[in-house]
Coordinates of C-alpha atoms in Angstrom, one line a residue:
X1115 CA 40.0 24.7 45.6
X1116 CA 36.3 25.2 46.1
X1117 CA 36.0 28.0 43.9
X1118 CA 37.7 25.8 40.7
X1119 CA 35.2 23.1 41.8
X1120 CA 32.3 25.2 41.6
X1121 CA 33.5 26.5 38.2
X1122 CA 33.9 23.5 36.5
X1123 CA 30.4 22.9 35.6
X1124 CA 29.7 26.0 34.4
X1125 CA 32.6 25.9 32.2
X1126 CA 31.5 22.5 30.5
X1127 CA 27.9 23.8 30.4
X1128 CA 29.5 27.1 28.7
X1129 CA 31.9 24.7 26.3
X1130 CA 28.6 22.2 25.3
X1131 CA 26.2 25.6 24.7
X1132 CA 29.0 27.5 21.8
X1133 CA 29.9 23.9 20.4
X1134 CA 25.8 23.1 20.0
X1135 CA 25.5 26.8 18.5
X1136 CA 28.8 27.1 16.7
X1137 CA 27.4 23.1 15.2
X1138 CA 24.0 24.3 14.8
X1139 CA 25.3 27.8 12.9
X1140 CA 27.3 25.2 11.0
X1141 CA 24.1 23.0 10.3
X1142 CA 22.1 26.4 8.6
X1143 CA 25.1 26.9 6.5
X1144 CA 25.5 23.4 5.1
X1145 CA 21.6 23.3 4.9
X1146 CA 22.0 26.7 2.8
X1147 CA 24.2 25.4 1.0
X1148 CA 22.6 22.3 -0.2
X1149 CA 19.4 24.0 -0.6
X1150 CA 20.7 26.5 -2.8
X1151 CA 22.6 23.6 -4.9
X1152 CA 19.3 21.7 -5.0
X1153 CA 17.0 25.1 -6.0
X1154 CA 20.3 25.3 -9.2
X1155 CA 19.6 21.5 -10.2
X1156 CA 15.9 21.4 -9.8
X1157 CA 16.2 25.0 -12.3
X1158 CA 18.6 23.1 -14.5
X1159 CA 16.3 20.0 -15.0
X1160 CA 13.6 22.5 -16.0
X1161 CA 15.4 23.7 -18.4
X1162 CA 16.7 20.6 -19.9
X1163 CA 12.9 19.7 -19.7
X1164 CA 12.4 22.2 -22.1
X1165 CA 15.3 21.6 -24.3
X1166 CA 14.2 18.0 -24.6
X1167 CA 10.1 19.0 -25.2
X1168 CA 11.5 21.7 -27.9
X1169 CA 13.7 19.4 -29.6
X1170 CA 10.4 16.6 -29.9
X1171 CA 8.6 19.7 -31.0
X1172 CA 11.2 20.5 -33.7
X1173 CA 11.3 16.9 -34.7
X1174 CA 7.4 16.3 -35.4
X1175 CA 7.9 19.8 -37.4
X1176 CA 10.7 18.4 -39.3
X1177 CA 8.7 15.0 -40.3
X1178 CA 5.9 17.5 -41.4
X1179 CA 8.3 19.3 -43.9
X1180 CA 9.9 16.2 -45.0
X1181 CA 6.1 14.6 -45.8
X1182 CA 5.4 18.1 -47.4
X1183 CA 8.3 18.1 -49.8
X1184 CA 6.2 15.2 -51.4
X1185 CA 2.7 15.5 -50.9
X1186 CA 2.9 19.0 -52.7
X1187 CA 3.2 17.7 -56.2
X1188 CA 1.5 17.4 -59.2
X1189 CA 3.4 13.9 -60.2
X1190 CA 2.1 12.7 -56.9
X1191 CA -1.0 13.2 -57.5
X1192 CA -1.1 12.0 -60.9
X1193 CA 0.8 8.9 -60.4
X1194 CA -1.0 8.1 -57.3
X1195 CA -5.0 8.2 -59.2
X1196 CA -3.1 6.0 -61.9
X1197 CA -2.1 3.5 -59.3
X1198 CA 1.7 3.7 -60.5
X1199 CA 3.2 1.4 -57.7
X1200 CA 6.9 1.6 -59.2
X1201 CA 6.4 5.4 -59.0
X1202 CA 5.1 5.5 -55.3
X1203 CA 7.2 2.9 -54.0
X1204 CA 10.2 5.0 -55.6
X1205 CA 8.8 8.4 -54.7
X1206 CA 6.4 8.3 -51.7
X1207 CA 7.6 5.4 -49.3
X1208 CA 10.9 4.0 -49.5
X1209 CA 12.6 7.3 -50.2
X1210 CA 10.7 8.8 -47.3
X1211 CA 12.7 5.9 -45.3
X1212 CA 16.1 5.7 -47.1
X1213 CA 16.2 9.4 -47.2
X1214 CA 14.5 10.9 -44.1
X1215 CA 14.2 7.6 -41.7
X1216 CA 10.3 7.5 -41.9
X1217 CA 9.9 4.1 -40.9
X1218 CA 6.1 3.3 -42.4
X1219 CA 4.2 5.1 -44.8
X1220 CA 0.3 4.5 -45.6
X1221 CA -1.5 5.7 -48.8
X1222 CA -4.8 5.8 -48.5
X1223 CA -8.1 6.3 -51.1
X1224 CA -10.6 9.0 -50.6
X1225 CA -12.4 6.5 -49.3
X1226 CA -9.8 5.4 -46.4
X1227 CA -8.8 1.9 -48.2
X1228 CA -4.8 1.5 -48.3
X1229 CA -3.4 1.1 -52.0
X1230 CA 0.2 1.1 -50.6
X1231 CA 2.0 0.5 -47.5
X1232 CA 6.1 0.4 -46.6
X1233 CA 7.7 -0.8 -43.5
X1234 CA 11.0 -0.4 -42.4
X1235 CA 12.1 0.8 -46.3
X1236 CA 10.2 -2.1 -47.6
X1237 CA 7.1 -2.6 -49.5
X1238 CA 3.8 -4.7 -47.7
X1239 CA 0.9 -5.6 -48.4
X1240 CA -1.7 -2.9 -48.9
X1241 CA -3.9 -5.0 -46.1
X1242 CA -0.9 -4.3 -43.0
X1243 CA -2.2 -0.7 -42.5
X1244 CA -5.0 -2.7 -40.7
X1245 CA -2.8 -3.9 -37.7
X1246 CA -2.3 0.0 -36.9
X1247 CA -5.4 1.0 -38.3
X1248 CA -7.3 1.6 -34.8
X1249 CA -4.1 3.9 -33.6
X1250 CA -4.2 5.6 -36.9
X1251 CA -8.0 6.8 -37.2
X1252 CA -8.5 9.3 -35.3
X1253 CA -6.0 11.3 -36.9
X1254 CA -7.1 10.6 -40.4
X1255 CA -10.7 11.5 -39.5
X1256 CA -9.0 14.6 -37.9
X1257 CA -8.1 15.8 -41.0
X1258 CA -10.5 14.3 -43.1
X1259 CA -13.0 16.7 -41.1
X1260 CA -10.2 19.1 -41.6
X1261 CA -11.0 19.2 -45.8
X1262 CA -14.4 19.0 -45.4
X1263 CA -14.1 22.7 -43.4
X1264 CA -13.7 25.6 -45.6
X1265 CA -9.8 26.4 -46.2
X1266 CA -8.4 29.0 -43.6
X1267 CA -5.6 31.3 -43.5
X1268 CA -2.6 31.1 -40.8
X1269 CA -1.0 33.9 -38.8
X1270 CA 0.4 35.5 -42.2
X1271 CA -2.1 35.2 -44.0
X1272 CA -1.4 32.1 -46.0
X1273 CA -3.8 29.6 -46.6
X1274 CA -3.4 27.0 -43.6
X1275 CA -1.2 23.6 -44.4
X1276 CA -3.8 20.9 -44.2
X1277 CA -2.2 18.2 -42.0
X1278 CA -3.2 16.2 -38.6
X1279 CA -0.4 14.9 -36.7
X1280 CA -0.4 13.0 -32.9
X1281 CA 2.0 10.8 -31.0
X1282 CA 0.6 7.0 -31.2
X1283 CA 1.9 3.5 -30.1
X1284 CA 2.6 1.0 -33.1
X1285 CA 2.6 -2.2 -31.7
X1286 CA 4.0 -0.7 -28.5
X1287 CA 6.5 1.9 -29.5
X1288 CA 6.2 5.3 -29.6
X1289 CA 5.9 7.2 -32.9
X1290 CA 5.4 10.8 -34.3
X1291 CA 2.2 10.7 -36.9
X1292 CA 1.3 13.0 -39.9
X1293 CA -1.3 12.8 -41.6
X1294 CA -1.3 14.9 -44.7
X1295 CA -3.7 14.8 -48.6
X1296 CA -1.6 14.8 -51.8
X1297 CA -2.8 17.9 -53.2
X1298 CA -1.3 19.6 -57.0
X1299 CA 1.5 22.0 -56.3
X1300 CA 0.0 23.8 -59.7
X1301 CA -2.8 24.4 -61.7
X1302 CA -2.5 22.3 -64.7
X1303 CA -3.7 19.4 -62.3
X1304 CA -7.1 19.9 -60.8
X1305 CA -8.6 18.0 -57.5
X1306 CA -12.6 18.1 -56.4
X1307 CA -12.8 18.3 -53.1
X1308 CA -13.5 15.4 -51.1
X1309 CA -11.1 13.3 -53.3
X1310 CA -7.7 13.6 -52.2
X1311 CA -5.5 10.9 -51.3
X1312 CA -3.9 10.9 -47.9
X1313 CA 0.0 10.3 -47.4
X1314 CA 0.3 8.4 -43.5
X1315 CA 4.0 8.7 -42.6
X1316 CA 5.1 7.4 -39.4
X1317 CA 8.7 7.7 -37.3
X1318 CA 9.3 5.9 -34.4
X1319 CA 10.8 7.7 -31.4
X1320 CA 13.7 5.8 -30.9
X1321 CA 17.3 6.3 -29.5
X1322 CA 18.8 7.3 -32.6
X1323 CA 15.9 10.1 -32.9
X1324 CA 16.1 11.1 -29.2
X1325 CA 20.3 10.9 -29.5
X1326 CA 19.7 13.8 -32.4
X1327 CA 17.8 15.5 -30.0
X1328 CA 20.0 15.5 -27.0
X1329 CA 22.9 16.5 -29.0
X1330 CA 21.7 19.5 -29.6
X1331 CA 21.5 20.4 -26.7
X1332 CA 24.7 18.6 -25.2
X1333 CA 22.6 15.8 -22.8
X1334 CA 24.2 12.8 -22.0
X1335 CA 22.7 9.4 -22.3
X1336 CA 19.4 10.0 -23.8
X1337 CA 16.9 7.5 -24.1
X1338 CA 13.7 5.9 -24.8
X1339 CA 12.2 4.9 -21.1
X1340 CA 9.3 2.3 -21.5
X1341 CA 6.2 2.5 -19.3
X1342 CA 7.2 -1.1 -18.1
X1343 CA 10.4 0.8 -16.2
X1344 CA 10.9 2.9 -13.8
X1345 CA 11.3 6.7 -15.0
X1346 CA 13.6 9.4 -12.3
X1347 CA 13.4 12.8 -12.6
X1348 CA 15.2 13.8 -15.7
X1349 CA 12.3 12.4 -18.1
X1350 CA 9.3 13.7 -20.5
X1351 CA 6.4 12.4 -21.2
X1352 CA 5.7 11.2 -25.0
X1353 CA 1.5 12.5 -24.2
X1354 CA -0.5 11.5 -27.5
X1355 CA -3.8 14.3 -27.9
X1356 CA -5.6 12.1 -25.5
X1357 CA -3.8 12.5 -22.8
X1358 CA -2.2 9.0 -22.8
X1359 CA 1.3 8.3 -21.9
X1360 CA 3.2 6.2 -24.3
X1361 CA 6.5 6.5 -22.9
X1362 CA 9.3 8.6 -21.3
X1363 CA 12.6 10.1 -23.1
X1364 CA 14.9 10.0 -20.1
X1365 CA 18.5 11.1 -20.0
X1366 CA 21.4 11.5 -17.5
X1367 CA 20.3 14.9 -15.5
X1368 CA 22.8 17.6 -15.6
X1369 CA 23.0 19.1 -12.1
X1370 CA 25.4 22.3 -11.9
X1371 CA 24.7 22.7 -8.1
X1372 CA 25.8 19.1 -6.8
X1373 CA 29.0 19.5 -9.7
X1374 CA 29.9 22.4 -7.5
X1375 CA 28.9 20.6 -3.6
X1376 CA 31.4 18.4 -4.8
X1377 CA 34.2 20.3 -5.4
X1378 CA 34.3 22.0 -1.9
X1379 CA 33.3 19.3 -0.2
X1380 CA 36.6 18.2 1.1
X1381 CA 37.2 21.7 2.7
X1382 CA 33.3 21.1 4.3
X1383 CA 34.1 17.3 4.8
X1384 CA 37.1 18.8 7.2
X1385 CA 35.3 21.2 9.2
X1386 CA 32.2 18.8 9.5
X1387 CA 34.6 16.0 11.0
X1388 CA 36.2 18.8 13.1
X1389 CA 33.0 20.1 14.6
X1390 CA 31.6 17.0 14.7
X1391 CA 33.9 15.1 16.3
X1392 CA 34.1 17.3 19.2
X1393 CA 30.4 17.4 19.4
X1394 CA 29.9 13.9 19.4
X1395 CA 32.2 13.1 22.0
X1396 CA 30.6 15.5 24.5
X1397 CA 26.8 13.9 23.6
X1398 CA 27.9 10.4 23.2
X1399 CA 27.4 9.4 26.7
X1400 CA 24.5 12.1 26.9
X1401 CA 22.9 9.9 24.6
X1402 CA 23.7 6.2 25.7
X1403 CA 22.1 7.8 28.5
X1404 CA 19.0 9.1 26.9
X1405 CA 18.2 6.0 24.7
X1406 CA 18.5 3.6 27.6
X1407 CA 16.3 5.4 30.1
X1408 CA 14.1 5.8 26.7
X1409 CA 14.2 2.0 26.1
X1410 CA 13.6 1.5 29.8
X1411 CA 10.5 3.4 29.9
X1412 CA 8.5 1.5 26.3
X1413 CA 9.7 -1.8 28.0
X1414 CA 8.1 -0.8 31.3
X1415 CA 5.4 1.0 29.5
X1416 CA 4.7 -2.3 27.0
X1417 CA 5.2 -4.5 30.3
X1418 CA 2.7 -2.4 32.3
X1419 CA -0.2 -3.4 29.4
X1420 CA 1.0 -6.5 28.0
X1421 CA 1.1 -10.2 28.4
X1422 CA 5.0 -11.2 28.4
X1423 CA 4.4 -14.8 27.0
X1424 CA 2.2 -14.1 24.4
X1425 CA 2.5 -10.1 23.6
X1426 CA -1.4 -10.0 24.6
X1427 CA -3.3 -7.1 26.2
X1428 CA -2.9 -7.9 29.9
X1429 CA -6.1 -7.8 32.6
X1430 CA -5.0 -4.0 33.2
X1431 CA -5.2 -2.9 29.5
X1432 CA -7.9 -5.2 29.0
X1433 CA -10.1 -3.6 31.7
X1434 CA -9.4 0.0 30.4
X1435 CA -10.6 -0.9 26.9
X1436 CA -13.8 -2.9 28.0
X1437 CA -14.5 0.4 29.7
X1438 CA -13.7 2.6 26.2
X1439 CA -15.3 0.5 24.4
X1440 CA -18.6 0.1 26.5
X1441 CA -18.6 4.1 26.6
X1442 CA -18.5 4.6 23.1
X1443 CA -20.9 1.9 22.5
X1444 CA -23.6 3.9 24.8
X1445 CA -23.2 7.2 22.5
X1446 CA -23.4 5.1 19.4
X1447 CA -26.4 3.1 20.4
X1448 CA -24.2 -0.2 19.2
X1449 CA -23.8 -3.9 21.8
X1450 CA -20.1 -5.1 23.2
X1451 CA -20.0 -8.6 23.9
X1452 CA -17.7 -9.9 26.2
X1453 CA -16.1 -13.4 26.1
X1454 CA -14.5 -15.1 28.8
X1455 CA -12.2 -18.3 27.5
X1456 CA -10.3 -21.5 29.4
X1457 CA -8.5 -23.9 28.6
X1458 CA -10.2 -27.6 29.7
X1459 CA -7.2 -29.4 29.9
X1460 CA -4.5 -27.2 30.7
X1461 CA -3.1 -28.6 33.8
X1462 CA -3.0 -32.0 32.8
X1463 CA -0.5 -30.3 29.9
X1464 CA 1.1 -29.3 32.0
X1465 CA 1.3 -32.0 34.3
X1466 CA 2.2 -34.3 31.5
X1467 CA 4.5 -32.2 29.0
X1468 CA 5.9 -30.0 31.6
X1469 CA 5.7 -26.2 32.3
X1470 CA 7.5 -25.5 28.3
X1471 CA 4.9 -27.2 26.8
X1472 CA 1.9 -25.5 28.8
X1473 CA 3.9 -21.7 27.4
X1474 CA 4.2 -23.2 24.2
X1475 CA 0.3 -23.8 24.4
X1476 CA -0.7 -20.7 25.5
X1477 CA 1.3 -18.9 22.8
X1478 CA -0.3 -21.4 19.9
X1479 CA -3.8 -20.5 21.8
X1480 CA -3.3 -16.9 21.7
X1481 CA -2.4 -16.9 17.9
X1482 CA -5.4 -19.0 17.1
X1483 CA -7.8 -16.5 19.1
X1484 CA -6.2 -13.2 17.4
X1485 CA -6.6 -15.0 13.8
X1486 CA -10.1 -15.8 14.3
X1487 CA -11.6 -12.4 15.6
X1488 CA -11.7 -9.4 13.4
X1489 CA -9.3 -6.8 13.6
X1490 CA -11.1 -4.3 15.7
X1491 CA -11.8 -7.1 18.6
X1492 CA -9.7 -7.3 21.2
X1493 CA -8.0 -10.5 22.9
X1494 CA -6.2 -10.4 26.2
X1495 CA -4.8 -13.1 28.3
X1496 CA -5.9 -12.9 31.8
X1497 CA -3.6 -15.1 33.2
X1498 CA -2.6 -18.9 33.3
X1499 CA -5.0 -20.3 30.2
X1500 CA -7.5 -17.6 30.8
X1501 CA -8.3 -15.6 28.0
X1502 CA -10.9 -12.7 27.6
X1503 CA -12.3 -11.2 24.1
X1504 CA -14.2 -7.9 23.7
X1505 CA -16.7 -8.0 20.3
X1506 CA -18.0 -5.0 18.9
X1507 CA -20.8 -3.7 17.2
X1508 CA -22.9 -7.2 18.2
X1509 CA -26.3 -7.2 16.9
X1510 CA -27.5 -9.7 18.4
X1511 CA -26.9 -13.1 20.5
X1512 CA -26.8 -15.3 17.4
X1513 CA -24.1 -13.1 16.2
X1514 CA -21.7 -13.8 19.6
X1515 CA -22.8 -17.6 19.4
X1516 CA -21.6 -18.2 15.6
X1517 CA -17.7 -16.2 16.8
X1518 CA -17.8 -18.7 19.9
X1519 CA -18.8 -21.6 17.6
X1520 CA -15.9 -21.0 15.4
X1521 CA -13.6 -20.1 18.6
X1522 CA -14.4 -23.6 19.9
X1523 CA -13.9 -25.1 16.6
X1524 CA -10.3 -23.8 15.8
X1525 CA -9.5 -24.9 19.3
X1526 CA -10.5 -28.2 19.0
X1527 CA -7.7 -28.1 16.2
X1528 CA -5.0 -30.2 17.5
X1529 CA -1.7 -28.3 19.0
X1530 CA 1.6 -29.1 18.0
X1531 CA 3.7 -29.4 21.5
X1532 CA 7.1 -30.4 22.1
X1533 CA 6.7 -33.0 19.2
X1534 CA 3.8 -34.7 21.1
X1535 CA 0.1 -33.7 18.8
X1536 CA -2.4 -32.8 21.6
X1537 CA -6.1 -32.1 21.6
X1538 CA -7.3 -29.5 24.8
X1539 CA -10.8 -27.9 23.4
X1540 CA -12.0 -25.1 25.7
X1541 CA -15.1 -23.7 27.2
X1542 CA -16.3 -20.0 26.5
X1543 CA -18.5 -17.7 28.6
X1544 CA -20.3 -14.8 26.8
X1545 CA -22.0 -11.5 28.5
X1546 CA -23.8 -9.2 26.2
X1547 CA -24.0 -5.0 27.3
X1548 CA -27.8 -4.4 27.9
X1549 CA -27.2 -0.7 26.9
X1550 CA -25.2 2.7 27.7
X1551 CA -25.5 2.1 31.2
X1552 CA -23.7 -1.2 31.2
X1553 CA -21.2 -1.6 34.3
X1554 CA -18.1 -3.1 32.9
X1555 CA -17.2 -4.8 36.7
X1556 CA -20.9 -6.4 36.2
X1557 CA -20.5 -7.6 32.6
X1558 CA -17.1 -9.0 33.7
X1559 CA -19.0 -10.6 36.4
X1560 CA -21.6 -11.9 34.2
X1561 CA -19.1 -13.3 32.0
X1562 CA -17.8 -15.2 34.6
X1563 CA -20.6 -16.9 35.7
X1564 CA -21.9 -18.3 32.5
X1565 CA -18.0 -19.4 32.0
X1566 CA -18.8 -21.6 35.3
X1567 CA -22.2 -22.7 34.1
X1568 CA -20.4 -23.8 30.2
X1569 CA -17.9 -25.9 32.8
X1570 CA -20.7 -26.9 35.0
X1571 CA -22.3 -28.3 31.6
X1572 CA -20.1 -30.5 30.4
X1573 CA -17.5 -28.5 29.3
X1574 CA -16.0 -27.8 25.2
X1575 CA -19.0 -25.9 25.0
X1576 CA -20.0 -22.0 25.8
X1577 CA -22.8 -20.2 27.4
X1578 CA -24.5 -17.2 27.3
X1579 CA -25.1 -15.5 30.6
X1580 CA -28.9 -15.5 31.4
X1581 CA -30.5 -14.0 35.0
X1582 CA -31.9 -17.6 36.4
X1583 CA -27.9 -18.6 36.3
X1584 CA -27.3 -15.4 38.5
X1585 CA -30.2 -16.8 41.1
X1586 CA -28.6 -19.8 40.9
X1587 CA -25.6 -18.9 41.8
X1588 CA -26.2 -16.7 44.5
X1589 CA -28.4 -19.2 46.2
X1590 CA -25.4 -21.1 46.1
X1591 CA -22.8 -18.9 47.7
X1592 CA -25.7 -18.8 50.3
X1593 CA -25.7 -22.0 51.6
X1594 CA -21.9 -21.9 50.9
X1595 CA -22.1 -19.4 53.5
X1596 CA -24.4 -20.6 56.2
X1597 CA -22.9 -24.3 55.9
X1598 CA -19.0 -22.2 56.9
X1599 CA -20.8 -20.4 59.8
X1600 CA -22.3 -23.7 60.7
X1601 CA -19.1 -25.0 61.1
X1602 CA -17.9 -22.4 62.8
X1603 CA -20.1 -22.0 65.8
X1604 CA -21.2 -24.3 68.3
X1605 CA -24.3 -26.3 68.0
X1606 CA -24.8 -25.5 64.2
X1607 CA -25.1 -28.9 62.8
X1608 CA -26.6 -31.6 64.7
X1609 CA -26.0 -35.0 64.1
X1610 CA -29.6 -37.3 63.7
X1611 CA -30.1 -41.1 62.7
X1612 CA -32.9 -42.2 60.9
X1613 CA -33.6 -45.9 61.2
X1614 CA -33.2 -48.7 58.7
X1615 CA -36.2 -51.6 59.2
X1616 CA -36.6 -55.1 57.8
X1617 CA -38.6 -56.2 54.8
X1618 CA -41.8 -57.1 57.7
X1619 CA -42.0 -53.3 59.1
X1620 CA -41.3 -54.5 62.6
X1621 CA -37.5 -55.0 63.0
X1622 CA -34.3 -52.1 63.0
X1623 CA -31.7 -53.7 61.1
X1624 CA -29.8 -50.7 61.5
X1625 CA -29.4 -46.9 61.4
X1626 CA -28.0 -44.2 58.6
X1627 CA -27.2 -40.6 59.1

């Protein structure tokens, strides 16, 4: 029997060791696992990243070729310098939208003045390129400075196509801008420098653009994303050349790696509920056990330092950080000043309202006090309505004297108690550290006294510890002290009458003591 005894601890310590290992072998498999279906999405989404900045790519080449197909052309040119409206509407704007989806077209002088402007597949006013003017400019300047440069040859040796394009916001939607001249597509019509027209064509990124997009490359639910909402991970940036963001084309995310978590997690679902229940039932009371003593020991800890009425510092923490704080304020060279606060008409609160009311006080006192100092002060309650405050970084007395002032004056707020509206006031009594050799027992004591001197005084008023009241004080325990011993002893007070005459000088009418 003994032997079976002693063996049955080691054999649950030996069970609870291969079930934590065989669950935490489980753990780095699952954790593999997910990782390496993470690393597949997050590869996947770069991808699609790509297939999504291509297709943008391909599409601002596109609305270069389709602006090409007309800006190349000797009848543009010519019909343009003859002003032929009929001819450009026909040709050069609406077509560009009926035909290609261009959704506004600008032509402008060599000077930069519109002579023609379509919206939506509609003819405007010439004067409506100046509502998108300011987003327009730089790139016509762009290629403006582009014709005035001498003409270049591209990567085959052709000359270079002469057109400035940029992503810009048109009354806040993004759009894909090119900017290109109308130049002859022959000889027989000739062009001086410096004197071409420019063709403005703009299309908005919208759905049905990003949609075209996206289905070439099989993404689901592709989309324009405003800056106004929020963008997740599967999105692109719509980046104009300075750097701005206009926008986001988002779209569902296509994530191969969770597709396939999903499709084996039942059989992992089953051996995680397995494992798990097992393990879970051997560390559930292991950890009931574990979280109370845990929540035992910060409710003891917090109790040890704090106030359990108001959720103040306590005298113990408060002592420890007068002690800090006077330390570090000797190595910075900086003043503490220490405030000792009561309550003038506490009892009679309590007296009156009852032993409630007087908590409910103390609570409404300690809020007021923690309001009114800065963060980096400290408020404690002492005890009963005793109260204590630690300033920091003082310069001066006036300084202490303006905090108490404004400590006095929020307390002379009335309280709310019990339904009843009650006035109490306090008085304050303020020590100031001399320098790094202040004793925190002595400013404490210091404190104290110039608390009894603001009571002393008339109370609803504070003091600031000065050495006469320390004099003072002691001469006062010392007759305090001789006058008990005298009454102690024998023969230590004698009684003696001193007599009481008459108007005339000459007759006792009596005797005092």
């Amino acid at each position: 029997m003994s032997a079976r005894h002693d063996s049955s601890p080691l054999t649950h310590q030996v069970t609870l060791t291969v079930l934590t290992l065989a669950a935490f072998a489980l753990a780095i498999v699952v954790d593999f696992g997910f990782y390496a279906a993470n690393q597949a999405d997050e590869a996947s989404l770069e991808r699609q990243k790509i297939f999504i900045a291509d297709g943008l790519n391909d599409q601002i080449a596109a609305v270069q070729r389709e602006q090409e197909s007309v800006t190349v052309w000797d009848d543009s040119v010519t019909n343009v310098r003859a002003g032929n409206q009929a001819w450009i509407e026909e040709n050069l704007s609406t077509w560009m939208y009926s035909y290609y989806g261009h959704n506004r077209v600008y032509i402008l002088d060599a000077a930069n003045h519109a002579i023609h402007a379509m919206r939506e597949g509609k003819v405007v006013a010439a004067s409506a390129f100046g509502e998108d003017e300011p987003e327009l400019r730089p790139t016509i300047d762009k290629l403006r400075h582009m014709l005035g440069e001498p003409l270049k040859a591209d990567a085959s040796g052709q000359p270079a196509k002469m057109v400035a394009q940029d992503l810009v916001s048109l009354q806040g939607k993004p759009a894909i801008l090119s900017v290109m001249p109308l130049v002859p597509s022959s000889d027989r019509v000739s062009q001086a420098p410096g004197t071409e027209y420019l063709h403005i064509s703009a299309e908005f990124i919208n759905d049905a653009v990003i949609g075209k997009i996206a289905a070439k490359y099989l993404l689901d639910g592709a989309r324009l994303v405003p800056l106004s909402e929020p963008v997740g991970p599967a999105a692109v940036p719509l980046v104009d050349s300075r750097g701005v963001i206009l926008g986001y084309i988002g779209w569902d995310q296509l994530r191969p790696g969770l597709t396939l978590v999903r499709k084996i997690a039942p059989a992992l679902a089953i051996a995680l509920l397995v494992a798990g229940g097992v393990l879970v039932f051997l560390l559930r009371r292991l950890r009931r056990a574990s979280a109370a003593l845990q929540t035992s020991q910060d409710q003891a800890q917090y109790l040890a330092f704090h106030d359990t009425l108001t959720g103040l510092p306590n005298r113990a923490l408060f002592e420890d950080r007068l002690r800090r704080m006077l330390l570090f304020a000797g190595q910075d060279g900086t003043h503490v000043a220490l405030l000792y606060l009561d309550l003038d008409r506490f009892k009679h609160i309590n007296d009156t309202l009852g032993h409630p009311a007087g908590d409910e006080l103390v609570r409404q006192t300690a809020a007021r006090l923690k309001h009114t100092i800065r963060e980096a002060d400290t408020v404690a309650r002492l005890g009963g309505d005793e109260f204590a405050v630690i300033l920091l970084d003082i310069p001066d007395a006036g300084s202490v004297e303006d905090i108490a002032e404004r400590l006095l004056m929020k307390l002379r707020e009335p309280f709310r108690l019990i339904g009843d509206q009650v006035f109490v006031g306090a008085s304050i009594g303020i020590a100031l550290s001399s320098g790094p050799d202040t004793d925190a027992d002595d400013l404490l004591r210091k404190a104290d006294i110039a608390l009894y001197e603001a009571k002393k005084n008339g109370r609803g008023r504070y003091e600031v510890f000065a050495g006469d009241m320390d004099d003072l004080l002691l001469r006062k325990r010392k007759v305090e002290s001789e006058l008990r011993k005298a009454l102690d002893g024998d023969g230590g007070i004698k009684l003696a009458y001193q007599p009481v005459f008459a108007a005339d000088g000459r007759r006792i009418l009596g005797a005092e003591a």
